[in-house]
mmCIF file of C-alpha atoms in Angstrom:
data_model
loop_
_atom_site.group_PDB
_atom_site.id
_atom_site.type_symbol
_atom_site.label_atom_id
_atom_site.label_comp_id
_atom_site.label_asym_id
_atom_site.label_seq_id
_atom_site.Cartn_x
_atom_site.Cartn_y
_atom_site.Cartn_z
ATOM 1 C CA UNK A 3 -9.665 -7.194 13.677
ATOM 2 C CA UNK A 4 -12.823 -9.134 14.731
ATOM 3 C CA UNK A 5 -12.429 -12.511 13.051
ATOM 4 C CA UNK A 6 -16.350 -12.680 11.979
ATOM 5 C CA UNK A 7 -14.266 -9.941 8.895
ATOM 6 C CA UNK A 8 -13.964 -11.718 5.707
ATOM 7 C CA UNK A 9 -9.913 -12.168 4.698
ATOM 8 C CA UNK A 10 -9.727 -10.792 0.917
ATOM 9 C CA UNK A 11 -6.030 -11.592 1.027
ATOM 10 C CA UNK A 12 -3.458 -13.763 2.729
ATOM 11 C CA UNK A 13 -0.048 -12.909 2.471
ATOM 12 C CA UNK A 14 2.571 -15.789 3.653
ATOM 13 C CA UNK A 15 6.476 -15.273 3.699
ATOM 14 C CA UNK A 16 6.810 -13.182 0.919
ATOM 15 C CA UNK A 17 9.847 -11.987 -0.547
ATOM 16 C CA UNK A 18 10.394 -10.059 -3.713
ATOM 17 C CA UNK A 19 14.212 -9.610 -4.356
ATOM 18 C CA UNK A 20 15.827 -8.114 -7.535
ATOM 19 C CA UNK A 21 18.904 -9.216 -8.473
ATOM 20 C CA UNK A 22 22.472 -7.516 -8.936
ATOM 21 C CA UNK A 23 24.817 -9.044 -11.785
ATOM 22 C CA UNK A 24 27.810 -8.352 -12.538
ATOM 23 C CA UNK A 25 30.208 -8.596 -15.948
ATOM 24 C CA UNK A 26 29.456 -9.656 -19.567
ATOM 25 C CA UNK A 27 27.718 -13.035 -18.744
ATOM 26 C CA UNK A 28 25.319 -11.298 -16.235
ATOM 27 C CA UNK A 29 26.057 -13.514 -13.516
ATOM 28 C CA UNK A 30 24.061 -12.797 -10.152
ATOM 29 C CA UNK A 31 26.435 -11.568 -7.393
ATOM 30 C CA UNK A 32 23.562 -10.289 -4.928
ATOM 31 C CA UNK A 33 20.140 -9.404 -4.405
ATOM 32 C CA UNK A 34 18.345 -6.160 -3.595
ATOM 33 C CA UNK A 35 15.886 -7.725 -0.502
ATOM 34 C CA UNK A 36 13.133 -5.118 -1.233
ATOM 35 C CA UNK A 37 10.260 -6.914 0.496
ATOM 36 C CA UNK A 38 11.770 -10.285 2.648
ATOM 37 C CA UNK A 39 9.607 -12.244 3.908
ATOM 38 C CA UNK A 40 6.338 -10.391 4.753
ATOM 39 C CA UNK A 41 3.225 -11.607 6.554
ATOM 40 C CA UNK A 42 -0.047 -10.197 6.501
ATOM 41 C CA UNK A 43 -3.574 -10.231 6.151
ATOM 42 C CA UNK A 44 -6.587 -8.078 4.585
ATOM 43 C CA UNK A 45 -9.956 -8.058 5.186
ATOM 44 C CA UNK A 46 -12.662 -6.896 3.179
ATOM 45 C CA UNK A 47 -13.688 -3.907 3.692
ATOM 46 C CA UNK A 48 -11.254 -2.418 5.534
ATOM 47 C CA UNK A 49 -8.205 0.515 4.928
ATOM 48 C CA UNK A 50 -4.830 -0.974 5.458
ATOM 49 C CA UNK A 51 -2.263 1.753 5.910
ATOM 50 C CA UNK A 52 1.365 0.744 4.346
ATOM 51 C CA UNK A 53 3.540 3.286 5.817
ATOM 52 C CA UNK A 54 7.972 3.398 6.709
ATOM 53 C CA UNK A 55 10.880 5.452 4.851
ATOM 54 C CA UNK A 56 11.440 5.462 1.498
ATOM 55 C CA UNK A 57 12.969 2.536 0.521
ATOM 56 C CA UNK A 58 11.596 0.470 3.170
ATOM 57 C CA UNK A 59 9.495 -1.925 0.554
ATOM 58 C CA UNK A 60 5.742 -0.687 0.854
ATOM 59 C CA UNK A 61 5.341 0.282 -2.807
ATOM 60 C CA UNK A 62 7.282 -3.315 -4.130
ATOM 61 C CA UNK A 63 4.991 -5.031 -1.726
ATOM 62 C CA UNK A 64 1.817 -3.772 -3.270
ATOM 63 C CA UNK A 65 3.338 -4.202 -6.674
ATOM 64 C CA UNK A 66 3.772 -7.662 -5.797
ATOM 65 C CA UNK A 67 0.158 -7.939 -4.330
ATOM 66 C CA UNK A 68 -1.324 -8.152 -7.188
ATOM 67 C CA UNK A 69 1.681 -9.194 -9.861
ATOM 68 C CA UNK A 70 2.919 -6.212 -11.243
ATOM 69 C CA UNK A 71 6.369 -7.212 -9.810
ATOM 70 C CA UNK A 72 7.037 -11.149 -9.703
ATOM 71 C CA UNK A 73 7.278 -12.477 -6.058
ATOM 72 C CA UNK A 74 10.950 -14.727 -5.593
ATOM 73 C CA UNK A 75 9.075 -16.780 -2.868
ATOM 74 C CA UNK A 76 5.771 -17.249 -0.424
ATOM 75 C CA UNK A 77 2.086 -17.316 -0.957
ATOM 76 C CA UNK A 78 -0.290 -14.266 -2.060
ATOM 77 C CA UNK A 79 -3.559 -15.843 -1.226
ATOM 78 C CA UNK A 80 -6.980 -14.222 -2.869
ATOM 79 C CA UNK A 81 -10.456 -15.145 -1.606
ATOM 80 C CA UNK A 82 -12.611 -16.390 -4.549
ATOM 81 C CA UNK A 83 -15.852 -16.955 -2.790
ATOM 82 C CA UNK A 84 -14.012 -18.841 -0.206
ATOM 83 C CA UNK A 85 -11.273 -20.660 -1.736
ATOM 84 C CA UNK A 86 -7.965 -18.594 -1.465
ATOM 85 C CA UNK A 87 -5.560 -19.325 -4.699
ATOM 86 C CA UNK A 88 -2.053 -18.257 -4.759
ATOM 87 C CA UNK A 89 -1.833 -16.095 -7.494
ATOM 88 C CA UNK A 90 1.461 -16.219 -7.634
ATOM 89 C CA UNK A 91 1.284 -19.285 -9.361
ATOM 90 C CA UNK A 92 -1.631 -18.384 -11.670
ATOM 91 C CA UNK A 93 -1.281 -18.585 -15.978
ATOM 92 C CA UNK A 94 -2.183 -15.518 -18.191
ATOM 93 C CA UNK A 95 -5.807 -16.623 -18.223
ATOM 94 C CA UNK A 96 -6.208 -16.591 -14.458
ATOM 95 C CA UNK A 97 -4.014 -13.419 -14.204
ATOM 96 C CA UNK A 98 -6.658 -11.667 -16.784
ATOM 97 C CA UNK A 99 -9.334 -12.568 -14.540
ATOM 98 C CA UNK A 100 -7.451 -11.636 -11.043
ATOM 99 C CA UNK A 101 -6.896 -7.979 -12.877
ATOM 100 C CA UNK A 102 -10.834 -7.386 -12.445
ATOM 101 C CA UNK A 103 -10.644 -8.141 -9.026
ATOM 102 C CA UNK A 104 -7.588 -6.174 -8.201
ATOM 103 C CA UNK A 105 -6.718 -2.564 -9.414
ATOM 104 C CA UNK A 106 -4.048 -0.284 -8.776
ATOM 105 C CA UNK A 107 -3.877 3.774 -8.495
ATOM 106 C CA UNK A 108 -0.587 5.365 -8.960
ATOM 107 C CA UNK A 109 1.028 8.352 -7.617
ATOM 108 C CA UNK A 110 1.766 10.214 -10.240
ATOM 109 C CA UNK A 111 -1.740 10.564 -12.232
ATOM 110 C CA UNK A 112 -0.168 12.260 -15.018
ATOM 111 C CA UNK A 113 1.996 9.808 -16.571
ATOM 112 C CA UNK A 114 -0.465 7.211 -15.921
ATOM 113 C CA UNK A 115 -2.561 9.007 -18.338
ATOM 114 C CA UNK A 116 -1.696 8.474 -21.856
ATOM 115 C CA UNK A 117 -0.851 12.635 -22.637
ATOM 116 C CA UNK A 118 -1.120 11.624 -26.549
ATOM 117 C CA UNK A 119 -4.623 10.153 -25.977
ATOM 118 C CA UNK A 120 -8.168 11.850 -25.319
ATOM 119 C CA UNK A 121 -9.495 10.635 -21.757
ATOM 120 C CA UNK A 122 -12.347 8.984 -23.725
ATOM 121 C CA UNK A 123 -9.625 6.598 -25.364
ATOM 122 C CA UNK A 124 -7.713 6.093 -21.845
ATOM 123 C CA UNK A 125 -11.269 5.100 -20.579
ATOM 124 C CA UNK A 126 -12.997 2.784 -23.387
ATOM 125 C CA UNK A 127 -9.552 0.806 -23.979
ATOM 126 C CA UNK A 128 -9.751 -1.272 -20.374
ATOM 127 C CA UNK A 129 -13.239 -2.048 -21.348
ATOM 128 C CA UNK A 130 -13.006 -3.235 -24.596
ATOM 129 C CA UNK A 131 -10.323 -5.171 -23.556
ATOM 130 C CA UNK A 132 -12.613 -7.018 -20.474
ATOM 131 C CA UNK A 133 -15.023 -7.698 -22.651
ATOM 132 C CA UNK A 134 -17.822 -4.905 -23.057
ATOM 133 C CA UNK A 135 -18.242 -4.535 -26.997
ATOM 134 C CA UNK A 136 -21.406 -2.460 -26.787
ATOM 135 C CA UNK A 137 -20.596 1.131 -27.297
ATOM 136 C CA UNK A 138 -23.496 2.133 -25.529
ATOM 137 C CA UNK A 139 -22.166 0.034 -22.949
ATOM 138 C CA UNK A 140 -19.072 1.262 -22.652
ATOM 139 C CA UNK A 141 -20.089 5.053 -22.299
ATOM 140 C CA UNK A 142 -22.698 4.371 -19.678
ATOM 141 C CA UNK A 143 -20.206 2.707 -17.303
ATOM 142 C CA UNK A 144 -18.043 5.487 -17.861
ATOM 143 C CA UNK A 145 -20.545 8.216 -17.318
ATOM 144 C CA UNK A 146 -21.302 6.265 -14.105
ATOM 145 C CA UNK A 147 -17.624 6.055 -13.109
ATOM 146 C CA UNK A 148 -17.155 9.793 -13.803
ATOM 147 C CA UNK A 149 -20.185 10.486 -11.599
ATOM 148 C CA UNK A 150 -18.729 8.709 -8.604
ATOM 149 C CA UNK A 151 -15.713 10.989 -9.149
ATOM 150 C CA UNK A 152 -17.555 14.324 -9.621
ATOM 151 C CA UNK A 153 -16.112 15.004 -13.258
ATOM 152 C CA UNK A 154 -18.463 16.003 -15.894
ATOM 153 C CA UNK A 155 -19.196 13.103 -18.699
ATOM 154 C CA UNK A 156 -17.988 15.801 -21.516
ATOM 155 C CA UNK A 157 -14.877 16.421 -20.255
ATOM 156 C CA UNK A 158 -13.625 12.703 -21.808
ATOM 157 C CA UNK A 159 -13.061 14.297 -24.915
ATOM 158 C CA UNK A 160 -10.251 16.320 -23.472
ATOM 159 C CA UNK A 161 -6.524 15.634 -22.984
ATOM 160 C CA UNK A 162 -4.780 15.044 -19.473
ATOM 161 C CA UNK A 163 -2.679 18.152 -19.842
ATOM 162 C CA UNK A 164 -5.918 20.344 -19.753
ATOM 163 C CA UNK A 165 -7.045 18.536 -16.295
ATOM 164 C CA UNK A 166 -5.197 20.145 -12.978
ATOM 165 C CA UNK A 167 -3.396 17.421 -10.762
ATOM 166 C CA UNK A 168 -6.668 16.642 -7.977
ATOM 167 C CA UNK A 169 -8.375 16.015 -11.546
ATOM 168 C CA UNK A 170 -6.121 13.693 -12.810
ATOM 169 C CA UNK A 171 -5.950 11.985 -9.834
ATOM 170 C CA UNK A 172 -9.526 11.549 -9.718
ATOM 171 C CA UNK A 173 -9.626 10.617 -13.158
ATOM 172 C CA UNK A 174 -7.078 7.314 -12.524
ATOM 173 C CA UNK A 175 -9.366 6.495 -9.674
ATOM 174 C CA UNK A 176 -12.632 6.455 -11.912
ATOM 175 C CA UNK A 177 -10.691 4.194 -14.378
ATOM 176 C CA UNK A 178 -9.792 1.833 -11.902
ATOM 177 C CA UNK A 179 -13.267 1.563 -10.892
ATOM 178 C CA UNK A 180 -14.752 0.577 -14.155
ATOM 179 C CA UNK A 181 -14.315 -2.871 -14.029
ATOM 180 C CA UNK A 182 -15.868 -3.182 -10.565
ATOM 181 C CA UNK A 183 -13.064 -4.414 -8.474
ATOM 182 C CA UNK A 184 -13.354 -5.761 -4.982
ATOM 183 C CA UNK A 185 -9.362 -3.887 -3.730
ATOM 184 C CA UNK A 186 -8.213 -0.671 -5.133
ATOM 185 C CA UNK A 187 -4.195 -0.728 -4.049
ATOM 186 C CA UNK A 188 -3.525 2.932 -3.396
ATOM 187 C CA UNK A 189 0.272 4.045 -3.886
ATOM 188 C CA UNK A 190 0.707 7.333 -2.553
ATOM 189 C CA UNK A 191 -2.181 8.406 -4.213
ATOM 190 C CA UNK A 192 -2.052 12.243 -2.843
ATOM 191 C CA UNK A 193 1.721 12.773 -2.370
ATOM 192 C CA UNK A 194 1.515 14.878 -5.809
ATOM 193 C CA UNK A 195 -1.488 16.821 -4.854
ATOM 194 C CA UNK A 196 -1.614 20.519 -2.990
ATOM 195 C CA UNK A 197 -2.879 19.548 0.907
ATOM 196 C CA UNK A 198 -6.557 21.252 0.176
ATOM 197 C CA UNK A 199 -6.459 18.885 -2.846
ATOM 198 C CA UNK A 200 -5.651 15.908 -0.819
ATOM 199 C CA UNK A 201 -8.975 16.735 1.568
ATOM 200 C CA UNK A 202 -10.703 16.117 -1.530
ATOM 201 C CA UNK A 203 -9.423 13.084 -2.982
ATOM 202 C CA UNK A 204 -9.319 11.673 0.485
ATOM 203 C CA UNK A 205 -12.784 12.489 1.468
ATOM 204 C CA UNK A 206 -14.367 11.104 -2.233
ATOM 205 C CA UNK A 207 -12.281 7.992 -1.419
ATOM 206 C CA UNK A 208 -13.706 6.923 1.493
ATOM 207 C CA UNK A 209 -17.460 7.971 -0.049
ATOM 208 C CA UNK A 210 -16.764 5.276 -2.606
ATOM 209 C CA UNK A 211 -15.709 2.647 -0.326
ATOM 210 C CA UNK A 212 -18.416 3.116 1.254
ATOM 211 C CA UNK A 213 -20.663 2.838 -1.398
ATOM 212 C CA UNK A 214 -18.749 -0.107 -2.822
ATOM 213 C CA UNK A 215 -17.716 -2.175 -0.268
ATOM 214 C CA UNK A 216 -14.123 -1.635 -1.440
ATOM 215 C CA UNK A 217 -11.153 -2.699 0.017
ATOM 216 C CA UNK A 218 -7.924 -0.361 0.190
ATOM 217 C CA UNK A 219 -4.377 -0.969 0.495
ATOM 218 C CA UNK A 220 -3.511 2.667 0.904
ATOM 219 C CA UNK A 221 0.223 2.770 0.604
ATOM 220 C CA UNK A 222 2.204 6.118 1.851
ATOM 221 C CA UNK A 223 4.416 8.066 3.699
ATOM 222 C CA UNK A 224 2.335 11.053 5.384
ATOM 223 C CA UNK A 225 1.452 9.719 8.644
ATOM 224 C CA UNK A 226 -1.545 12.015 8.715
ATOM 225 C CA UNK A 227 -2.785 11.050 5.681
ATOM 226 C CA UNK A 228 -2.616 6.968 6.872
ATOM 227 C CA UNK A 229 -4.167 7.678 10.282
ATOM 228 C CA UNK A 230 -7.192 9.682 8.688
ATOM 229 C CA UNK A 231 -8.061 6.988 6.110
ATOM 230 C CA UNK A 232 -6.894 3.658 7.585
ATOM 231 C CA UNK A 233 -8.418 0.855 10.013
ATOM 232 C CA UNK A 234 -5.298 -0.777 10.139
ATOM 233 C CA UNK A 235 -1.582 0.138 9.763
ATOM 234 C CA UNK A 236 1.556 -2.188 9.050
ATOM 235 C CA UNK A 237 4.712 -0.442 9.330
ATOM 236 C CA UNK A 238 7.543 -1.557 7.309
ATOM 237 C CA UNK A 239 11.525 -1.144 7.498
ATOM 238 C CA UNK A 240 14.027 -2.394 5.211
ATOM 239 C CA UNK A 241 11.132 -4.785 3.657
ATOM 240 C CA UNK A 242 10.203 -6.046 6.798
ATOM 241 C CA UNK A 243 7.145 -5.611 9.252
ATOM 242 C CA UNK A 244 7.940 -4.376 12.147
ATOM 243 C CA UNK A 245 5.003 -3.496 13.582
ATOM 244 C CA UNK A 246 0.708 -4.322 12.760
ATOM 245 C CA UNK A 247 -1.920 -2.285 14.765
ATOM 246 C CA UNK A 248 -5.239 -0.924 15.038
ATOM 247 C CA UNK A 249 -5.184 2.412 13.458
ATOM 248 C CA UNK A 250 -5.911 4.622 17.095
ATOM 249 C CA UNK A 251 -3.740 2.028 19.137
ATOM 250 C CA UNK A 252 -0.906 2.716 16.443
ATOM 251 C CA UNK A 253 -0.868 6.271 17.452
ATOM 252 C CA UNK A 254 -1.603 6.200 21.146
ATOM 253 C CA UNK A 255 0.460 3.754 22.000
ATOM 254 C CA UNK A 256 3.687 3.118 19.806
ATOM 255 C CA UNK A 257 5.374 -0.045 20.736
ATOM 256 C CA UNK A 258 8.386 -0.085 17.940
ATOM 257 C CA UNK A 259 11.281 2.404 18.878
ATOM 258 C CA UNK A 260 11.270 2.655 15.052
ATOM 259 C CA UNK A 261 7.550 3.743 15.067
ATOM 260 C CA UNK A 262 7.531 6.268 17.874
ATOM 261 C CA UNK A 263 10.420 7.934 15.672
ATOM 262 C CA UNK A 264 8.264 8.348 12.836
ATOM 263 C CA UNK A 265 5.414 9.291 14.517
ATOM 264 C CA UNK A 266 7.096 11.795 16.885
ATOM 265 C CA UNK A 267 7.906 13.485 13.668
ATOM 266 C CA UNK A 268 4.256 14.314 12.503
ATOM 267 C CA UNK A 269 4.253 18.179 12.783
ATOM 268 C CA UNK A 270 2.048 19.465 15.587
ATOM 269 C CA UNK A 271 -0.144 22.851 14.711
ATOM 270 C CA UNK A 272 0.502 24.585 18.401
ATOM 271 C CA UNK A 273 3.518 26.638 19.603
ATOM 272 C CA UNK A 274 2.878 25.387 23.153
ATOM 273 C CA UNK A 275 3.564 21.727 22.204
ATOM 274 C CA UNK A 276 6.568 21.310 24.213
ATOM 275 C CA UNK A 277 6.536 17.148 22.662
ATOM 276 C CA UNK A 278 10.516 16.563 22.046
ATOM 277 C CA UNK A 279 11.048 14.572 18.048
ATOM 278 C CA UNK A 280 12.937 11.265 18.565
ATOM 279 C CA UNK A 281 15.588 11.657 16.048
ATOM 280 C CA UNK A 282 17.237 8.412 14.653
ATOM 281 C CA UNK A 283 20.890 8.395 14.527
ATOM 282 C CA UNK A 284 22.931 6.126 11.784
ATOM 283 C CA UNK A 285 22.601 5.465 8.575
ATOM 284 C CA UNK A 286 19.505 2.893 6.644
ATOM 285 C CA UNK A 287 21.512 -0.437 6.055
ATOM 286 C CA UNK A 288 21.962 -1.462 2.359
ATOM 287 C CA UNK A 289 18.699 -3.444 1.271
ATOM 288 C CA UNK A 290 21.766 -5.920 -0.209
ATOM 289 C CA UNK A 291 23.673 -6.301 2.624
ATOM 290 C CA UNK A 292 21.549 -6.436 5.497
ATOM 291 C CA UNK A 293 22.943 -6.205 8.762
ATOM 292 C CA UNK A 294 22.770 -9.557 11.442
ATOM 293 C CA UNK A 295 20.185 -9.768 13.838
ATOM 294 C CA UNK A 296 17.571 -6.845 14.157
ATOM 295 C CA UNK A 297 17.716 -4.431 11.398
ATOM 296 C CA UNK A 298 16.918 -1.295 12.901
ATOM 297 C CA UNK A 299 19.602 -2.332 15.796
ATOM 298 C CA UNK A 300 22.256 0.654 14.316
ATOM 299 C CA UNK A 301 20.086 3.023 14.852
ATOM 300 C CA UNK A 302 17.840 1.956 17.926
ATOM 301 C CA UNK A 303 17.813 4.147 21.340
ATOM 302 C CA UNK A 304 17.319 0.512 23.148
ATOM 303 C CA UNK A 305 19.692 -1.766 21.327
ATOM 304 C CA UNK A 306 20.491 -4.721 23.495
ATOM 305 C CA UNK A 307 22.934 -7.791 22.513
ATOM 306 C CA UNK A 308 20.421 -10.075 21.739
ATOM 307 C CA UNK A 309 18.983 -7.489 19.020
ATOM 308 C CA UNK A 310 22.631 -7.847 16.931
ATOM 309 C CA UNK A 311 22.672 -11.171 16.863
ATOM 310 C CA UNK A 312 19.006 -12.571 16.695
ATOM 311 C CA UNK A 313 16.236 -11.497 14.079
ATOM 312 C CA UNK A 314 13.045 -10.951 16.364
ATOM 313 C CA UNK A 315 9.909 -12.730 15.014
ATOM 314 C CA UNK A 316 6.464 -10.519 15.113
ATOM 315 C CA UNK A 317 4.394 -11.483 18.332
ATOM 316 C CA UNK A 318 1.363 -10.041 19.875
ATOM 317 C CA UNK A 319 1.335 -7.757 22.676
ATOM 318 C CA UNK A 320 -0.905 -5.442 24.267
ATOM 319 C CA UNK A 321 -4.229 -4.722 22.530
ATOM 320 C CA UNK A 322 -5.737 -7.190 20.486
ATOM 321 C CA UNK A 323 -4.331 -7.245 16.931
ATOM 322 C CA UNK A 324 -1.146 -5.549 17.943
ATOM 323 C CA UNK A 325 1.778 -7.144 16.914
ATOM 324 C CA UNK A 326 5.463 -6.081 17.338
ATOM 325 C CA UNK A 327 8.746 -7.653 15.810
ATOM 326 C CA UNK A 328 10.817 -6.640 18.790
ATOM 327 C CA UNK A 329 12.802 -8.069 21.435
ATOM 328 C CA UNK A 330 12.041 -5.365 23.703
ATOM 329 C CA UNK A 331 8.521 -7.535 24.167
ATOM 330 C CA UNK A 332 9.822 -10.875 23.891
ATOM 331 C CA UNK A 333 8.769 -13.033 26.696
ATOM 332 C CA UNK A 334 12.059 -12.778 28.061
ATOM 333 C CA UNK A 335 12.433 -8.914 27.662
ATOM 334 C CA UNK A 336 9.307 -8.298 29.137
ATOM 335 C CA UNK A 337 11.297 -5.911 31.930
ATOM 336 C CA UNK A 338 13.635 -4.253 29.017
ATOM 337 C CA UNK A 339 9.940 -3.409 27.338
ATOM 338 C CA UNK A 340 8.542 -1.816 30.501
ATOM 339 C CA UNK A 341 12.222 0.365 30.991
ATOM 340 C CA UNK A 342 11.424 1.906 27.688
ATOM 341 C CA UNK A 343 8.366 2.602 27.970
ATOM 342 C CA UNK A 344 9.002 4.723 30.909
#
């Protein structure tokens, strides 16, 4: 990422871990590690793909982006005209005002409708609650919202059970969008939708970050999906990142043995394709007890002794913005890198 971009966030050494208790006095006896310390940054403007197994962290990490899940340590770091705050520290006040800035899309669009309440009522809540006491008001940014998604302005006095799913789903992302916000975090956002749906939704997305300047965190775990939408893609394991890259150097060149697994798995539409799926052996380690060193080492193809002992820190290598947590391109395992590869 050219560094005359904007950063809209700054994530530093972020964990989010739940705890585990035990007995009648509650007392802590572990943690669940679902995001441990994570690193990143997001620039405005720009798609940044979330993608790894389930479990891996990527939907507690964008909880935790914008404090819908409380961070147990580091730094989230927003840009407010130039000065980057840590909302993690910020009071109700200050978390009111962050929630205009910051909105979230879920993946299931039904139950993030109220089924008891008219969509009118779902809509004019969130803007009586920011402020906008005109009635008039109200109904024109909502008209204007439900323009941008291609719904028709009478179809708020309906229920959500009389929308199909692709309307639903387009109906959460026209709420979202009526306070203006500068990031939209996306959590599998089309994982509920029929794939012709999905076109749809994907396609009116990137028309309205277009027209808005948005930024997306677009969270998921169709590899497809990511690579169409994103400029960017961190890929996550066991609430770590394991690998950051440019969206096409992601998929041409794979460094992470963990990342050519999951991408050698993205079903190819030809019977000729003669392409032989890496399949990982071993089981996913407990998010509580994590195993020494690397992570992934039980169930790397190019586990070496280094990788069971020492955690490997994220470093770049190859293209610009590509960064790799592996000791396969370590300084010292430059030749290990270069075997595997081959």
């Amino acid at each position: 990422m050219s560094e005359s971009k904007e950063m809209i966030f700054q994530v530093r050494g972020l964990k989010t871990w739940f705890p585990i208790t035990k007995g009648m006095f509650k007392k802590v006896v572990g943690h669940v590690k679902a995001v441990d310390d994570v690193s990143l940054d997001v620039y405005r403007g720009e798609t940044l793909g979330i993608v790894g197994e389930s479990g891996c962290g990527k939907s507690t990490l964008g909880k935790t982006m914008m404090m819908l899940e409380r961070a147990t340590g580091g730094q989230v770091m927003f840009n407010y005209g130039g000065e980057f705050r840590d909302i993690t520290k910020f009071n109700a006040r200050e978390m009111f005002e962050f929630r205009r800035k910051v909105q979230m899309v879920f993946q299931d669009p039904y139950s993030a409708l109220n089924p008891q309440k008219k969509i009118y009522t779902s809509f004019e809540e969130p803007l009586k609650v920011h402020g906008i006491k005109s009635e008039a008001e109200r109904e024109a940014v909502m008209q204007k919202v439900l323009k941008m998604v291609n719904i028709q302005p009478d179809y708020l006095m309906r229920y959500p059970h009389e929308f199909s799913g692709g309307q639903r789903q387009r109906l959460c992302i026209a709420r979202a969008l009526e306070v203006m916000p500068e990031v939209l975090i996306c959590d599998e956002p089309v994982s509920a939708l029929d794939v012709s749906i999905q076109a749809q939704v994907l396609n009116l997305m990137k028309d309205i970050q277009k027209e808005l300047n948005l930024t997306y965190l677009f969270i998921a775990h169709d590899l497809s999906v990511v690579q169409y939408m994103s400029d960017r893609i961190v890929v996550m394991y066991l609430g770590k990142i394991v690998e950051i890259a440019d969206s096409r150097a992601l998929y041409d060149e794979p460094l992470h043995p963990y990342t050519r697994a999951l991408l050698s798995a993205i079903p190819v539409p030809d019977i000729h394709n003669t392409k032989k799926r890496q399949v990982l052996e071993g089981e996913v380690p407990s998010p509580i007890h994590k195993p020494s060193g690397c992570a992934f080492h039980n169930r790397c193809p190019h586990c070496m002794e280094i990788c069971k002992s020492v955690d490997p820190a994220i470093v770049h290598h190859g293209a610009e913005g590509h960064m790799v947590a592996c000791h396969l391109y370590q300084q010292e395992g430059a030749p290990a890198a270069a075997a595997a590869e081959a």
